[in-house]
């Protein structure tokens, strides 16, 4: 983790510091760890404002989400029952890199700002999928709390271009 620690130090900035201390949103992994983690890592028990990592065996619902270079998610509006574990199959139909990151609007906006300043930053969490052009990745998430949440693509510029969707948990 030496490299990522150095990188965090070099980033500086109040926003990042605040984001790091206030939420578990930003933690850092390297590209080479990206693809293996979901198979290898145990399911995190960490509770977030918008739920927790889901057990694929308990997935009640599968939702296919397409991402396009038109900077849109399809579907972009989702309604989920509280408590349900959802498997998202996230497909990138574009020629650009896209990602689906689930969170609160506040956290997504903060994260998008950090990404604009540090576009090469790599990070990975169970509530995000970085998807190369033509590829498919999955997220398994349990929505343990009711409310209105969002998902966005935080590749610099994409969120601002409207690449954001809404999840209502009831
Ligand atoms: Cu995107």
mmCIF file of C-alpha atoms in Angstrom, residues 62-168:
data_model
loop_
_atom_site.group_PDB
_atom_site.id
_atom_site.type_symbol
_atom_site.label_atom_id
_atom_site.label_comp_id
_atom_site.label_asym_id
_atom_site.label_seq_id
_atom_site.Cartn_x
_atom_site.Cartn_y
_atom_site.Cartn_z
ATOM 1 C CA UNK A 62 -30.761 -8.727 -11.259
ATOM 2 C CA UNK A 63 -30.728 -5.341 -12.923
ATOM 3 C CA UNK A 64 -28.898 -4.773 -16.190
ATOM 4 C CA UNK A 65 -27.529 -1.288 -16.546
ATOM 5 C CA UNK A 66 -26.137 -0.058 -19.844
ATOM 6 C CA UNK A 67 -23.698 2.805 -20.074
ATOM 7 C CA UNK A 68 -23.144 4.789 -23.253
ATOM 8 C CA UNK A 69 -20.943 7.527 -24.665
ATOM 9 C CA UNK A 70 -24.077 9.678 -24.745
ATOM 10 C CA UNK A 71 -23.291 9.937 -21.004
ATOM 11 C CA UNK A 72 -26.385 8.099 -19.955
ATOM 12 C CA UNK A 73 -27.306 5.096 -17.866
ATOM 13 C CA UNK A 74 -30.165 2.926 -19.058
ATOM 14 C CA UNK A 75 -32.269 2.550 -17.009
ATOM 15 C CA UNK A 76 -31.529 5.713 -15.043
ATOM 16 C CA UNK A 77 -34.390 5.464 -12.554
ATOM 17 C CA UNK A 78 -34.635 2.446 -10.258
ATOM 18 C CA UNK A 79 -36.970 1.507 -7.455
ATOM 19 C CA UNK A 80 -35.783 -1.137 -5.022
ATOM 20 C CA UNK A 81 -37.388 -2.683 -1.975
ATOM 21 C CA UNK A 82 -35.592 -2.065 1.256
ATOM 22 C CA UNK A 83 -33.564 -5.062 2.350
ATOM 23 C CA UNK A 84 -33.178 -6.479 -1.119
ATOM 24 C CA UNK A 85 -29.849 -7.605 -2.441
ATOM 25 C CA UNK A 86 -29.456 -6.592 -6.062
ATOM 26 C CA UNK A 87 -26.995 -7.842 -8.611
ATOM 27 C CA UNK A 88 -26.187 -5.120 -11.116
ATOM 28 C CA UNK A 89 -24.800 -6.282 -14.419
ATOM 29 C CA UNK A 90 -23.147 -3.179 -15.741
ATOM 30 C CA UNK A 91 -22.329 -3.075 -19.428
ATOM 31 C CA UNK A 92 -20.275 -0.439 -21.193
ATOM 32 C CA UNK A 93 -21.642 -0.058 -24.698
ATOM 33 C CA UNK A 94 -19.431 2.903 -25.488
ATOM 34 C CA UNK A 95 -15.907 3.430 -26.689
ATOM 35 C CA UNK A 96 -14.900 5.378 -23.599
ATOM 36 C CA UNK A 97 -14.246 4.152 -20.092
ATOM 37 C CA UNK A 98 -17.305 4.402 -17.858
ATOM 38 C CA UNK A 99 -18.108 3.469 -14.309
ATOM 39 C CA UNK A 100 -21.099 3.007 -12.094
ATOM 40 C CA UNK A 101 -20.665 4.271 -8.561
ATOM 41 C CA UNK A 102 -23.561 4.002 -6.117
ATOM 42 C CA UNK A 103 -23.857 6.518 -3.295
ATOM 43 C CA UNK A 104 -25.504 9.562 -1.887
ATOM 44 C CA UNK A 105 -25.654 12.589 -4.168
ATOM 45 C CA UNK A 106 -23.387 14.458 -1.779
ATOM 46 C CA UNK A 107 -20.721 11.763 -1.811
ATOM 47 C CA UNK A 108 -20.908 11.384 -5.585
ATOM 48 C CA UNK A 109 -20.476 15.119 -6.129
ATOM 49 C CA UNK A 110 -17.498 15.234 -3.798
ATOM 50 C CA UNK A 111 -15.981 12.224 -5.469
ATOM 51 C CA UNK A 112 -16.543 13.731 -8.939
ATOM 52 C CA UNK A 113 -14.650 16.860 -7.872
ATOM 53 C CA UNK A 114 -11.713 14.799 -6.655
ATOM 54 C CA UNK A 115 -11.711 12.849 -9.914
ATOM 55 C CA UNK A 116 -11.561 16.076 -11.941
ATOM 56 C CA UNK A 117 -8.415 17.111 -10.107
ATOM 57 C CA UNK A 118 -6.861 13.669 -10.179
ATOM 58 C CA UNK A 119 -8.187 11.887 -13.252
ATOM 59 C CA UNK A 120 -5.721 9.010 -13.065
ATOM 60 C CA UNK A 121 -6.664 8.129 -9.510
ATOM 61 C CA UNK A 122 -7.613 4.499 -9.146
ATOM 62 C CA UNK A 123 -9.863 3.228 -6.432
ATOM 63 C CA UNK A 124 -12.181 0.383 -5.915
ATOM 64 C CA UNK A 125 -15.056 -0.374 -3.589
ATOM 65 C CA UNK A 126 -17.883 -2.904 -3.638
ATOM 66 C CA UNK A 127 -20.344 -0.189 -4.653
ATOM 67 C CA UNK A 128 -18.493 0.715 -7.827
ATOM 68 C CA UNK A 129 -17.764 -0.923 -11.144
ATOM 69 C CA UNK A 130 -15.169 0.408 -13.556
ATOM 70 C CA UNK A 131 -16.055 -0.945 -16.948
ATOM 71 C CA UNK A 132 -13.833 -0.854 -20.009
ATOM 72 C CA UNK A 133 -15.432 -0.361 -23.457
ATOM 73 C CA UNK A 134 -17.400 -3.411 -24.502
ATOM 74 C CA UNK A 135 -16.985 -5.078 -21.111
ATOM 75 C CA UNK A 136 -19.365 -6.030 -18.328
ATOM 76 C CA UNK A 137 -18.784 -5.922 -14.578
ATOM 77 C CA UNK A 138 -21.039 -6.657 -11.648
ATOM 78 C CA UNK A 139 -21.937 -5.005 -8.373
ATOM 79 C CA UNK A 140 -23.847 -6.872 -5.675
ATOM 80 C CA UNK A 141 -25.351 -4.489 -3.186
ATOM 81 C CA UNK A 142 -27.874 -4.796 -0.371
ATOM 82 C CA UNK A 143 -30.070 -1.759 0.124
ATOM 83 C CA UNK A 144 -30.519 -1.871 3.883
ATOM 84 C CA UNK A 145 -31.792 1.684 4.262
ATOM 85 C CA UNK A 146 -34.705 3.484 2.748
ATOM 86 C CA UNK A 147 -34.280 6.764 0.945
ATOM 87 C CA UNK A 148 -33.193 8.348 -2.257
ATOM 88 C CA UNK A 149 -29.773 7.487 -3.555
ATOM 89 C CA UNK A 150 -27.933 7.914 -6.803
ATOM 90 C CA UNK A 151 -25.423 6.314 -9.055
ATOM 91 C CA UNK A 152 -23.041 8.123 -11.288
ATOM 92 C CA UNK A 153 -20.129 7.804 -13.645
ATOM 93 C CA UNK A 154 -17.208 9.639 -12.113
ATOM 94 C CA UNK A 155 -14.906 9.557 -15.105
ATOM 95 C CA UNK A 156 -14.010 13.277 -15.311
ATOM 96 C CA UNK A 157 -16.735 15.254 -17.057
ATOM 97 C CA UNK A 158 -19.247 12.435 -17.304
ATOM 98 C CA UNK A 159 -21.146 13.151 -14.095
ATOM 99 C CA UNK A 160 -21.442 16.810 -15.076
ATOM 100 C CA UNK A 161 -22.679 15.754 -18.507
ATOM 101 C CA UNK A 162 -25.603 14.037 -16.832
ATOM 102 C CA UNK A 163 -24.298 10.533 -16.372
ATOM 103 C CA UNK A 164 -26.262 9.992 -13.211
ATOM 104 C CA UNK A 165 -29.204 7.882 -12.149
ATOM 105 C CA UNK A 166 -31.560 7.693 -9.216
ATOM 106 C CA UNK A 167 -32.374 4.814 -6.876
ATOM 107 C CA UNK A 168 -35.386 5.021 -4.616
#
